[in-house]
Tab-separated table of C-alpha atoms and ligand atoms in Angstrom:
chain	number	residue	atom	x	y	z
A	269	UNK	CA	39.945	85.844	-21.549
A	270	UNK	CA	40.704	83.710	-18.252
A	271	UNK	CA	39.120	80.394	-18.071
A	272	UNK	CA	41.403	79.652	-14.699
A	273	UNK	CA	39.155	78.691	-11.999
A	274	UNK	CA	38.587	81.765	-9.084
A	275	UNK	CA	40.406	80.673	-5.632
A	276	UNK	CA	36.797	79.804	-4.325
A	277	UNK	CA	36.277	76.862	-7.049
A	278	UNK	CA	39.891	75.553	-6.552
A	279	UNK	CA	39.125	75.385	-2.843
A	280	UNK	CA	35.744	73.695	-3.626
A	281	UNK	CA	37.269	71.550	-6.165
A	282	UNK	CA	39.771	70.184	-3.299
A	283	UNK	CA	37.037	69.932	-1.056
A	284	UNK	CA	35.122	67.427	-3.416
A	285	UNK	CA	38.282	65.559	-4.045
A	286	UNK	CA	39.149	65.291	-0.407
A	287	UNK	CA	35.437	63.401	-0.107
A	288	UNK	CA	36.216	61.262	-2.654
A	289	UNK	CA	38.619	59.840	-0.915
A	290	UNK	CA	36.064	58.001	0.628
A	291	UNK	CA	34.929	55.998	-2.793
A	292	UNK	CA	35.633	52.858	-2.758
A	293	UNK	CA	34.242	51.805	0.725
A	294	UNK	CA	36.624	50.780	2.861
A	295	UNK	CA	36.169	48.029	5.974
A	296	UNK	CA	32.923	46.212	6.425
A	297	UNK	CA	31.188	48.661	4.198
A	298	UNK	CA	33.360	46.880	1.530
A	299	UNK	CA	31.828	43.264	2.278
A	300	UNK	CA	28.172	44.735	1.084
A	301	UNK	CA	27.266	44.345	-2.026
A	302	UNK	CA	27.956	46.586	-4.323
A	303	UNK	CA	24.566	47.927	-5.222
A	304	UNK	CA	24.597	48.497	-1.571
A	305	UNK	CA	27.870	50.119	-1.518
A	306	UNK	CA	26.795	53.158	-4.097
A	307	UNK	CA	23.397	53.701	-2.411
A	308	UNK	CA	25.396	54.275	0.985
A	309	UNK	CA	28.055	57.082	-1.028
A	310	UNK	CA	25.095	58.288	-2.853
A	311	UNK	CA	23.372	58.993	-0.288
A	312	UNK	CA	26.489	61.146	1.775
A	313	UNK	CA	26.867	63.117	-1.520
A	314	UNK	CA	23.476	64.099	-0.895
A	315	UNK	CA	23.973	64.843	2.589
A	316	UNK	CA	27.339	66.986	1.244
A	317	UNK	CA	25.575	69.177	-1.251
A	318	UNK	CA	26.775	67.544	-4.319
A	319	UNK	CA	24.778	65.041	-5.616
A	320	UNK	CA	21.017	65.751	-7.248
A	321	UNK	CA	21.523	69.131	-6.497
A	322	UNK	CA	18.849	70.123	-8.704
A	323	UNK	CA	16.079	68.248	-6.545
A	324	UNK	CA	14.299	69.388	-3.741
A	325	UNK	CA	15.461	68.010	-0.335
A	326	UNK	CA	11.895	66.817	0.114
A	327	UNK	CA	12.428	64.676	-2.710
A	328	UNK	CA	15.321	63.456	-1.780
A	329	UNK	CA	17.619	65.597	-3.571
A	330	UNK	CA	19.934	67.911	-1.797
A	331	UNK	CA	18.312	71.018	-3.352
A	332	UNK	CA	21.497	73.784	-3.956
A	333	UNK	CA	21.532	76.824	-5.250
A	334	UNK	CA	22.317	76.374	-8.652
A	335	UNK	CA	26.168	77.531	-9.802
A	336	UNK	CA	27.179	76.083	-13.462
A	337	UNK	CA	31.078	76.050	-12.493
A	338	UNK	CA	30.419	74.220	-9.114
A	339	UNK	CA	28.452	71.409	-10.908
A	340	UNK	CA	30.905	70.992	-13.439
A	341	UNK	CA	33.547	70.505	-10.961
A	342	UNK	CA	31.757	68.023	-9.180
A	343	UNK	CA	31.114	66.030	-12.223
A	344	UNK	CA	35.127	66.161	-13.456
A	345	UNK	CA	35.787	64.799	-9.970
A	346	UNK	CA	33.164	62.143	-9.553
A	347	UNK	CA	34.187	60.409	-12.832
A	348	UNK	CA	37.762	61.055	-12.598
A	349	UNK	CA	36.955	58.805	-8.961
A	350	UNK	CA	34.362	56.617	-11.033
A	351	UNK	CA	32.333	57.489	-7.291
A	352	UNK	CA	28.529	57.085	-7.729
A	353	UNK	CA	27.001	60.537	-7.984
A	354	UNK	CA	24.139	61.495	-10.036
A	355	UNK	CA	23.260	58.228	-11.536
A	356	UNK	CA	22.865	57.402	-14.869
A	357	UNK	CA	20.157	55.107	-14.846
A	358	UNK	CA	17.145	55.824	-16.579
A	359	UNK	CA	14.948	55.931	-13.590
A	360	UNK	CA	17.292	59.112	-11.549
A	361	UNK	CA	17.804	60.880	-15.200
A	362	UNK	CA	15.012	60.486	-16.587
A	363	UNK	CA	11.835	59.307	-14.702
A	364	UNK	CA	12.400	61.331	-12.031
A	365	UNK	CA	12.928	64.853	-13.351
A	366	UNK	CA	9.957	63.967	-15.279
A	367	UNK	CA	7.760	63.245	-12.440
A	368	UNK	CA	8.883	66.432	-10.367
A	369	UNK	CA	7.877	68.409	-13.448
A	370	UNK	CA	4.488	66.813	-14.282
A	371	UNK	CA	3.282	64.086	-11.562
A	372	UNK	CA	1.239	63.897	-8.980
A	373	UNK	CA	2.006	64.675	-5.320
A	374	UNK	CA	1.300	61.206	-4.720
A	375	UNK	CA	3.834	59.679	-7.229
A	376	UNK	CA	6.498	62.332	-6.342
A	377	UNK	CA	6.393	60.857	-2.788
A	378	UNK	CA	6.093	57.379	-3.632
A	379	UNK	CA	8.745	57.294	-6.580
A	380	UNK	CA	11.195	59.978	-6.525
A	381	UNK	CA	13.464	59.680	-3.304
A	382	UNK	CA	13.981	55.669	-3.872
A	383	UNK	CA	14.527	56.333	-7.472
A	384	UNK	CA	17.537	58.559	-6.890
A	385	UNK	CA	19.150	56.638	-4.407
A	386	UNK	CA	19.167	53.701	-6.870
A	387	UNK	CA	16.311	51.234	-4.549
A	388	UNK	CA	13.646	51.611	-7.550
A	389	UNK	CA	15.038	50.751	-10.598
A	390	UNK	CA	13.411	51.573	-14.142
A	391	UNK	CA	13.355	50.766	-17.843
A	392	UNK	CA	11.649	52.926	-20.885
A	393	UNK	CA	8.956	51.482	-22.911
A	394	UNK	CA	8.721	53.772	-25.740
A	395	UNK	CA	9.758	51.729	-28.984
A	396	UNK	CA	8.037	49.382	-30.614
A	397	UNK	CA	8.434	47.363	-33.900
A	398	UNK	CA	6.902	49.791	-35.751
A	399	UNK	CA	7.448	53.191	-34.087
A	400	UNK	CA	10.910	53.784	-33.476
A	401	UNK	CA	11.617	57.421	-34.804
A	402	UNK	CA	8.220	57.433	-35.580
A	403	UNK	CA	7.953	57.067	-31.984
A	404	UNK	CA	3.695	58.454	-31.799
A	405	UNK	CA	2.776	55.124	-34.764
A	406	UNK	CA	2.853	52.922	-31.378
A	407	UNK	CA	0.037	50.589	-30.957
A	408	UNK	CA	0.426	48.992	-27.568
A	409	UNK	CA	-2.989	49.226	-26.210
A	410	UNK	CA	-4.579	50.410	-22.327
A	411	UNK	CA	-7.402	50.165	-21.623
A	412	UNK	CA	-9.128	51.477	-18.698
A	413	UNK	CA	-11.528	48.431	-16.588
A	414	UNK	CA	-12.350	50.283	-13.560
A	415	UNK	CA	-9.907	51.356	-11.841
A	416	UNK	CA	-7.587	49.514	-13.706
A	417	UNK	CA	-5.603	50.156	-16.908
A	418	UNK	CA	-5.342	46.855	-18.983
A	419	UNK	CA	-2.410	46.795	-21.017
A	420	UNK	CA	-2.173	44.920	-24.743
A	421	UNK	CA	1.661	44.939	-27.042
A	422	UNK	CA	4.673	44.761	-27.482
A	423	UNK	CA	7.493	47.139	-26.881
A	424	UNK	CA	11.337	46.765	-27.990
A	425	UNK	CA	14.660	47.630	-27.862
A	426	UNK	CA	14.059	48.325	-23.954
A	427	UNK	CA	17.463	48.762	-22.400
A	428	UNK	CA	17.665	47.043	-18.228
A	429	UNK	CA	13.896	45.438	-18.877
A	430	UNK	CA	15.171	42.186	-17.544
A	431	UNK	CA	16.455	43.827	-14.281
A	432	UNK	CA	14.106	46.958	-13.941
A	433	UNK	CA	11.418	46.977	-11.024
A	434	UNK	CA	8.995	49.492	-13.322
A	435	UNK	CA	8.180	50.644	-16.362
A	436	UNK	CA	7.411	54.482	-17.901
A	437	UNK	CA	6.025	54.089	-21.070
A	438	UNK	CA	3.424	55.113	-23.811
A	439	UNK	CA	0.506	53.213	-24.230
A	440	UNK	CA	-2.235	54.101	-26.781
A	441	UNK	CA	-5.089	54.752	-24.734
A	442	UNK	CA	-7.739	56.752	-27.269
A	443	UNK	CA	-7.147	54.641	-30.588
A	444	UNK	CA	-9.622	56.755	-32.380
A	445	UNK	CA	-7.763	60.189	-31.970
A	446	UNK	CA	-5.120	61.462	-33.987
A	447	UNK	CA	-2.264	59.761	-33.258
A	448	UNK	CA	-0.156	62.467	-31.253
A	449	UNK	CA	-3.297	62.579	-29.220
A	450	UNK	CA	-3.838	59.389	-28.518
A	451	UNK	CA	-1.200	58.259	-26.177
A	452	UNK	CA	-0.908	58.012	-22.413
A	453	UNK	CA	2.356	57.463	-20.311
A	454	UNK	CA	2.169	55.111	-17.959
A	455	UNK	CA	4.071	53.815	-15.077
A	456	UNK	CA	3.989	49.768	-14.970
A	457	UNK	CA	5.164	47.291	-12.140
A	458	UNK	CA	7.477	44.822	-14.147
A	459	UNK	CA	6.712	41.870	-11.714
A	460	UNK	CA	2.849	42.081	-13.110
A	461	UNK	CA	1.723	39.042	-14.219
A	462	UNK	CA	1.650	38.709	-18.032
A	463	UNK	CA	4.432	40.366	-19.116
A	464	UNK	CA	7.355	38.766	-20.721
A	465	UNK	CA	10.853	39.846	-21.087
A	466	UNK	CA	12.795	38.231	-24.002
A	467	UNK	CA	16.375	39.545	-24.021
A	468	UNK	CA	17.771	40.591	-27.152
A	469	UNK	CA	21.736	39.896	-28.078
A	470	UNK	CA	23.805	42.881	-29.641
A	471	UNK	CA	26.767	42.462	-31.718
A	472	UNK	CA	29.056	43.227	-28.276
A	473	UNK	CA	27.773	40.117	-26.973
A	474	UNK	CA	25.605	41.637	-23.982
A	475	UNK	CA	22.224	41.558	-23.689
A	476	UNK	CA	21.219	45.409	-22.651
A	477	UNK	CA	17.613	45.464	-23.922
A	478	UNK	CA	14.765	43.510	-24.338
A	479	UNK	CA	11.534	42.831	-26.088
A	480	UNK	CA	8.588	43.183	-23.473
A	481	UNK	CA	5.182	41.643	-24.040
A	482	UNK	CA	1.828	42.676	-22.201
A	483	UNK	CA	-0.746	40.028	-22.645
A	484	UNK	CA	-3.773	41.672	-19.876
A	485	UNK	CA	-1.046	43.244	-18.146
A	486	UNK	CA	-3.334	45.500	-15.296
A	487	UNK	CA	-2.005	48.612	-13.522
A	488	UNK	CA	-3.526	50.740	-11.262
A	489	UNK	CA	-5.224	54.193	-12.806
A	490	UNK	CA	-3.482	56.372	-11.080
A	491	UNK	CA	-0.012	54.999	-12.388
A	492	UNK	CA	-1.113	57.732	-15.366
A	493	UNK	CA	1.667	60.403	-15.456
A	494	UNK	CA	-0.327	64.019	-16.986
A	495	UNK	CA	-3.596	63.719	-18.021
A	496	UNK	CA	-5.378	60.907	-20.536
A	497	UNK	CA	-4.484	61.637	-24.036
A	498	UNK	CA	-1.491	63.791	-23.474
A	499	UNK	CA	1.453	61.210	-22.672
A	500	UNK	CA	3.004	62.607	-25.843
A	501	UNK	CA	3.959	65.899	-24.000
A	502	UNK	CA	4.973	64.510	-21.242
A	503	UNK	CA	7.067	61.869	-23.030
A	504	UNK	CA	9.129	65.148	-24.683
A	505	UNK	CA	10.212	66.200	-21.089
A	506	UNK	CA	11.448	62.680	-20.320
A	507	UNK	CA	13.165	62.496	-23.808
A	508	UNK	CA	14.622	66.277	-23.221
A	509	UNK	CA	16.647	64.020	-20.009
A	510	UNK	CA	17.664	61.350	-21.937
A	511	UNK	CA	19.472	63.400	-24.798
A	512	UNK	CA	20.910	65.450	-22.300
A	513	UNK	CA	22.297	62.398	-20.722
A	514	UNK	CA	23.560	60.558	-23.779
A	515	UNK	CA	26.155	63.280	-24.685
A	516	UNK	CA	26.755	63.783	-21.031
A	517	UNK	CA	30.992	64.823	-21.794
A	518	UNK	CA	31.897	63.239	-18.580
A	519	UNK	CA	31.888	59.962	-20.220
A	520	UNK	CA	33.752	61.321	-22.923
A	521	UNK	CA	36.157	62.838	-20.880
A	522	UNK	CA	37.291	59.460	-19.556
A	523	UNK	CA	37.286	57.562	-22.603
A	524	UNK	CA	39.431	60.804	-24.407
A	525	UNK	CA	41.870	60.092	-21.446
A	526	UNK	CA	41.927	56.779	-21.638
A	527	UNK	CA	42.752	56.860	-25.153
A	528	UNK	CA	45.581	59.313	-24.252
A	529	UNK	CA	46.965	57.117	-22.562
A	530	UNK	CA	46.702	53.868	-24.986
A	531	UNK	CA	48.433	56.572	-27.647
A	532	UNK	CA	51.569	56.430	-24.802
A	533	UNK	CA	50.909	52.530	-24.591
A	534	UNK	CA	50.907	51.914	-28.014
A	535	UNK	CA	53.816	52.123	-31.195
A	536	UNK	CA	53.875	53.383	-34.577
A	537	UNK	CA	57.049	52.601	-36.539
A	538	UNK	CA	58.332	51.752	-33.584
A	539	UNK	CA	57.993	54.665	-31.426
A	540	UNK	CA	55.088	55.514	-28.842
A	541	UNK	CA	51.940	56.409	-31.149
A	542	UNK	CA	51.754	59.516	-29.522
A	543	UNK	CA	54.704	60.818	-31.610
A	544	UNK	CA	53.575	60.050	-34.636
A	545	UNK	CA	52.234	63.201	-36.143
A	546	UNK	CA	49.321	61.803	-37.884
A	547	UNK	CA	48.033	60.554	-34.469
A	548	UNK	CA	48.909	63.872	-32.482
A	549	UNK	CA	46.500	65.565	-35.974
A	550	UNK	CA	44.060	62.921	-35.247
A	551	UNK	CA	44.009	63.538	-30.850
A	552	UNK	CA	44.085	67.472	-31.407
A	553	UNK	CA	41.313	67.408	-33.610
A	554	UNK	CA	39.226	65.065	-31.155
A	555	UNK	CA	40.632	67.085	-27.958
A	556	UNK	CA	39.393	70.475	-29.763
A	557	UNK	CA	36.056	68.784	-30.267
A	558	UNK	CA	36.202	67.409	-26.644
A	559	UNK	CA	36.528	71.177	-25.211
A	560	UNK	CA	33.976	72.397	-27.534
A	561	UNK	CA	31.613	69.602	-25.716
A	562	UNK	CA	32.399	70.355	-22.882
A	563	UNK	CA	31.592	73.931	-23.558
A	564	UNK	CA	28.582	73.584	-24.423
A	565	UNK	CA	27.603	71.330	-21.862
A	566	UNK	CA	28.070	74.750	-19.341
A	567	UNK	CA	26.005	76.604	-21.779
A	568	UNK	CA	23.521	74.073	-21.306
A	569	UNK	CA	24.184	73.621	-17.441
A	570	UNK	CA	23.846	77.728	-17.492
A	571	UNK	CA	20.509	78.003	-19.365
A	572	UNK	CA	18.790	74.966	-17.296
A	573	UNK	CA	19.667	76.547	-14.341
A	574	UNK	CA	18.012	80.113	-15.099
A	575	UNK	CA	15.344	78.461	-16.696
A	576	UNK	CA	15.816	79.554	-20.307
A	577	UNK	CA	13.744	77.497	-22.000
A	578	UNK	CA	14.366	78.094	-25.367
A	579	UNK	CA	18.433	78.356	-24.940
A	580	UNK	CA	18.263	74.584	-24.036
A	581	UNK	CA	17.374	73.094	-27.137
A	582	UNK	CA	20.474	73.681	-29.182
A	583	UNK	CA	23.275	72.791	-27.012
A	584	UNK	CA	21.094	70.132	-25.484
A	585	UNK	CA	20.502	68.405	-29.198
A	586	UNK	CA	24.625	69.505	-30.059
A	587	UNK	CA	25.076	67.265	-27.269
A	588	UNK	CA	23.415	64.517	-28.043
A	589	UNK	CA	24.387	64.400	-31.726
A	590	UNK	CA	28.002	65.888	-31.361
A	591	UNK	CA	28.950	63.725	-28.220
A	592	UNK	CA	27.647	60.874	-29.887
A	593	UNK	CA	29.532	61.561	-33.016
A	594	UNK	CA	33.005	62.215	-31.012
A	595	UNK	CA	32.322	59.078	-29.141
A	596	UNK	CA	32.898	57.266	-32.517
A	597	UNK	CA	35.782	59.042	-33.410
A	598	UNK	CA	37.656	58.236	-30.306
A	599	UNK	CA	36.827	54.280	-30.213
A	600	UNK	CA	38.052	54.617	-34.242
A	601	UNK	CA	40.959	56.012	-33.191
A	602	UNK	CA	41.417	53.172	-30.179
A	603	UNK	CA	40.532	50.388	-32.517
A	604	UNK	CA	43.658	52.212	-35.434
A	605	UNK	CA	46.312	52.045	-32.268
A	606	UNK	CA	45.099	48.721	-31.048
A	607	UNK	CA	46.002	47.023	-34.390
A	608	UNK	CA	45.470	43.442	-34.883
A	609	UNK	CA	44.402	43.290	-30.844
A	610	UNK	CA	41.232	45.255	-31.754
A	611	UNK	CA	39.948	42.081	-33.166
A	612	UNK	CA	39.841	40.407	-29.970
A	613	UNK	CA	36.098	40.009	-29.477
A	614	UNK	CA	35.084	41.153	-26.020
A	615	UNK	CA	33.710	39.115	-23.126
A	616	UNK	CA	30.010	39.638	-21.704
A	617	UNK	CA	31.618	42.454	-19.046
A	618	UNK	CA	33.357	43.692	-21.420
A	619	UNK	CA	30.512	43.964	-23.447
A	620	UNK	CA	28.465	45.552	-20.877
A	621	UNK	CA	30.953	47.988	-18.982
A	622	UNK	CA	31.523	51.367	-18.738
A	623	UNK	CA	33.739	53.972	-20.090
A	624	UNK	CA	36.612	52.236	-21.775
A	625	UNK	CA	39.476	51.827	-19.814
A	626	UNK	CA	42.745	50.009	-21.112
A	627	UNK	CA	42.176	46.272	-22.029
A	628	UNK	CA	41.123	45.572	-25.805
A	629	UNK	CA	37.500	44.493	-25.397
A	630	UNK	CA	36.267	47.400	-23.829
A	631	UNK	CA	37.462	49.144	-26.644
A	632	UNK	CA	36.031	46.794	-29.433
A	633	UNK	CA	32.567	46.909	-27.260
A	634	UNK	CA	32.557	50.666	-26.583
A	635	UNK	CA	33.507	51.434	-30.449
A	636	UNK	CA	30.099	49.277	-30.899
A	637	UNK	CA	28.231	50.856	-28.360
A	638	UNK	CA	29.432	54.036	-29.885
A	639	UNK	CA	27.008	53.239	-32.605
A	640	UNK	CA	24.071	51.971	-31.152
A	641	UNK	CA	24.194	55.406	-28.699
A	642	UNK	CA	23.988	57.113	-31.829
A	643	UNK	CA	20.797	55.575	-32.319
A	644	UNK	CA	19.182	55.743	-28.630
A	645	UNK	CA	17.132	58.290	-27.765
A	646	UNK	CA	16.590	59.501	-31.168
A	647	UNK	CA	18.769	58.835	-34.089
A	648	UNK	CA	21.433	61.212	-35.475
A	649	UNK	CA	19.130	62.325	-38.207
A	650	UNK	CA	16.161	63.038	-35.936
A	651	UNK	CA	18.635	65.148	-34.403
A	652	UNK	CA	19.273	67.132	-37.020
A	653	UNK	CA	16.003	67.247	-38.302
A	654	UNK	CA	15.265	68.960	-34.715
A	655	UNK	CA	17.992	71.078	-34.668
A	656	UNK	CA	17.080	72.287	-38.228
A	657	UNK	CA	13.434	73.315	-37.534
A	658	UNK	CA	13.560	73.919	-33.602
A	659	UNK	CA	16.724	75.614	-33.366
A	660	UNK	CA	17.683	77.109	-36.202
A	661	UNK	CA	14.255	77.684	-37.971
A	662	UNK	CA	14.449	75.732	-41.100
A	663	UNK	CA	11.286	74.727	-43.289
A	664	UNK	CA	9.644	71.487	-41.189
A	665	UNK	CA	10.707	68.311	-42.558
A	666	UNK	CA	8.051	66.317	-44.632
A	667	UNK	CA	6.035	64.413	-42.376
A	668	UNK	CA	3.692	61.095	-42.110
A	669	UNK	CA	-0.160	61.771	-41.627
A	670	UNK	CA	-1.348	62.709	-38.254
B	157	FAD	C1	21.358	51.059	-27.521
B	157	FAD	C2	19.909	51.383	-27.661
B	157	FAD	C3	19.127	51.479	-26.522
B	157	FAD	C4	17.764	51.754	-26.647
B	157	FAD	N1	17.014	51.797	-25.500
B	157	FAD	C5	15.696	52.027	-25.611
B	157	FAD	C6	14.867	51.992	-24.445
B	157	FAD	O1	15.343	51.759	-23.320
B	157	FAD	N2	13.549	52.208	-24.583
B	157	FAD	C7	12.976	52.468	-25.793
B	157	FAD	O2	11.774	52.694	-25.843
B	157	FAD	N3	13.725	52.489	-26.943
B	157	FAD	C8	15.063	52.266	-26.870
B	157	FAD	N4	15.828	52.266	-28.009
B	157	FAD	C9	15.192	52.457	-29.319
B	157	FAD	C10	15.519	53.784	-29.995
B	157	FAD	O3	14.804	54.844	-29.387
B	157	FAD	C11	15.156	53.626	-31.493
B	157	FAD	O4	16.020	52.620	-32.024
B	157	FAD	C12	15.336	54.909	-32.248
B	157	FAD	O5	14.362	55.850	-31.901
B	157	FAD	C13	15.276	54.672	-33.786
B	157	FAD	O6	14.130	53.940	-34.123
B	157	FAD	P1	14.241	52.650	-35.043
B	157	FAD	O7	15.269	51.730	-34.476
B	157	FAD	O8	12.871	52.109	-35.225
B	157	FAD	O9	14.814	53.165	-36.448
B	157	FAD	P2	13.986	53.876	-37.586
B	157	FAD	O10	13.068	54.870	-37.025
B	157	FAD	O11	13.416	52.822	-38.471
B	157	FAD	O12	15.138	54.670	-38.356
B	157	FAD	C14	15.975	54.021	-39.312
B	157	FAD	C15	16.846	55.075	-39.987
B	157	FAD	O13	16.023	56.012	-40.698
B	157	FAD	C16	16.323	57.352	-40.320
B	157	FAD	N5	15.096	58.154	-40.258
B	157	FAD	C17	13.883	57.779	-39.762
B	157	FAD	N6	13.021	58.803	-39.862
B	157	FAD	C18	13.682	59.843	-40.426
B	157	FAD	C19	13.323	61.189	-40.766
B	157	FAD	N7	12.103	61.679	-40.547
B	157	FAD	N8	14.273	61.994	-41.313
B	157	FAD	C20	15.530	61.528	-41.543
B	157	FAD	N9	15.925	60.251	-41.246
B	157	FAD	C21	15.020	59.436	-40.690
B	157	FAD	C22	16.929	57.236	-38.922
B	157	FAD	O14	17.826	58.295	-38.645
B	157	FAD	C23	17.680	55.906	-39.001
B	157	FAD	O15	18.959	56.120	-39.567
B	157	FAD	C24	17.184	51.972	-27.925
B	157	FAD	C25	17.988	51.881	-29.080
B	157	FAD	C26	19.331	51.577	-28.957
B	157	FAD	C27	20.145	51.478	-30.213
């Protein structure tokens, strides 16, 4: 078997580098701020052909044919250049696909284009202090007054609420139906008057997510993504985006290298850690788990793109589950080499950065945040459970009452 690139990806491959070479901004660009900055590169990966290839030009994407191997190439280059491509933001990854598969003409106009460039941001109001993985036992009223939905709660655990300009969320619009059935997903400006955003501390010391309270919170009744009543299918294809996203291996692939390179930083018995065989056991095992992401991630990438519905769910839940796992693993292995260091608490931008990349704290943080992924959009054992009966056909897992 050859997995060597054909001479037509190695000359794409240089020709996305090359590009690249124009991230970070140089000049006056480089006196905007930096918000600013990544809309402007965002938008001339559009104009290039790499970035939101899957949307329609119309929507602002930049609509190409799809090709597994050029995508993945694109992605290996854009985070080896940490260059703002596809965002990660709830809003492009989620919100947006989820719109251009199930909203209106109206809110694919109004919401999708600014979303992807990054000028509409977003936050996800799904959870709630009781429904968590029991995501449809949400009570968080709406109530339609005219033309108006009125809007009752209190969500939780809501990641960028404090900075977000809207809300998608699911609201319980029919409280006499079966639960499932009684849900709507709506789209909420976060500058209405009567909510309030309390932020919530986690144990890296950043404060991610929120509580959100509505107390007669109105939006307008067309902000209703699908019909009345059936928010809880349209909630699955925004959750189908987010577990894609949260094993996305391009992360993984910078935090694996990065802790390649703290295993050449670092000693054992006074030697780099890298020699030490239990270490080089420990990296193998993590790099053959790494590929086998990464792997599946094209077999993912290939069945989106020909539309194979039912291909998607196992390597999209592997993902998810297995990334998040691996994740783990490496920051483990980061906090062993680091020693005594790795009890250095991090600092608020530590807390809140990125992939890790060298200094202590954004180890400590990201083998915390390694945990509380595992947990986002959908615990590990909701994973399985879905993997189990979706994917491989078990016997259903006992459920609540409808
Ligand atoms: C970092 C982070 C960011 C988040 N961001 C958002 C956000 O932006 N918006 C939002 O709406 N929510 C967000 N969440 C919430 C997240 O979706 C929930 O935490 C998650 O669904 C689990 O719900 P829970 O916390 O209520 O735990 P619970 O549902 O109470 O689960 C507790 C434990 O029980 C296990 N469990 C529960 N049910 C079963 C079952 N049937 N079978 C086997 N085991 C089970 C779970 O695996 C878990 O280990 C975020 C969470 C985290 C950690």
């Amino acid at each position: 078997m050859n997995l060597e690139y054909s001479e037509e990806y190695v000359a794409f491959r240089a020709e996305v580098r090359e590009f690249l070479q124009g991230w970070p901004l140089t000049g006056d660009e480089a006196q905007l701020p930096v918000h600013e900055q990544e809309i402007r590169f965002r938008r001339r990966g559009i104009e290039r052909g790499y970035v939101y290839r899957n949307f329609p030009r119309a929507y602002g994407g930049s609509e190409q044919t799809p090709d597994v191997l050029r995508e993945r190439i694109i992605r290996e280059e854009y985070a080896e250049a940490s260059a703002p491509g596809d965002s990660a933001g709830q809003g492009p990854s989620m919100l947006a696909p989820t719109l251009l598969e199930l909203g209106t003409e109206a809110q694919r106009e109004r919401f999708i284009a600014p979303t992807l460039a990054g000028e509409i941001s977003w936050c996800q109001g799904y959870s709630e202090p009781g429904a968590g993985s029991d995501l449809a036992s949400l009570q968080t009223r709406a109530e339609l007054q005219g033309d108006e939905w009125v809007i009752n709660g209190h969500k939780i655990w809501t990641t960028t609420a404090h900075e977000a300009d809207f809300m998608f969320g699911l609201f319980r619009t029919e409280p006499q139906a079966p639960k499932h059935a009684g849900i709507s997903y709506l789209l909420v400006d976060m500058k209405a008057p009567g909510i309030e955003i309390r932020p919530l501390r986690e144990m890296t010391g950043a404060s991610m997510f929120n509580e959100v309270f509505f107390d007669n919170v109105r939006t307008p009744a067309e902000n209703i993504v699908g019909k009345r009543g059936e928010g809880w299918q349209v909630s699955r294809a925004t959750l189908k985006h987010e577990r894609n996203l949260i094993g996305d291996p391009n992360f993984m692939r910078r935090a694996y290298l990065s802790l390649l390179q703290l295993a050449r930083d670092t000693t054992r018995n006074g030697r780099p850690a890298i020699e030490d065989p239990s270490i080089r056991q420990e990296l193998a095992q993590i790099e053959g788990f790494f590929m086998s992401l990464e792997y599946t991630g094209a077999r993912l990438l290939t069945a989106t793109a020909r539309n194979e519905e039912a291909k998607v769910i196992l390597p999209m839940m592997t993902m998810k589950l297995y990334g998040t796992d691996l994740r783990q693993r490496i920051t483990r292995l980061a906090l062993d080499l680091l020693e005594n260091r790795s009890l250095i608490a991090p600092t608020e931008e530590e807390g809140s950065h990125g992939a890790p990349e060298g200094r202590p704290g954004t180890w400590t943080a990201d083998y915390m945040s390694a945990i509380a992924i595992s947990i986002a959009g959908g615990a590990s054992n909701i994973q399985r459970n879905i993997i189990g009966e979706r994917a491989l056909g078990l016997p259903r897992d006992l459920r609540t009452p409808k």
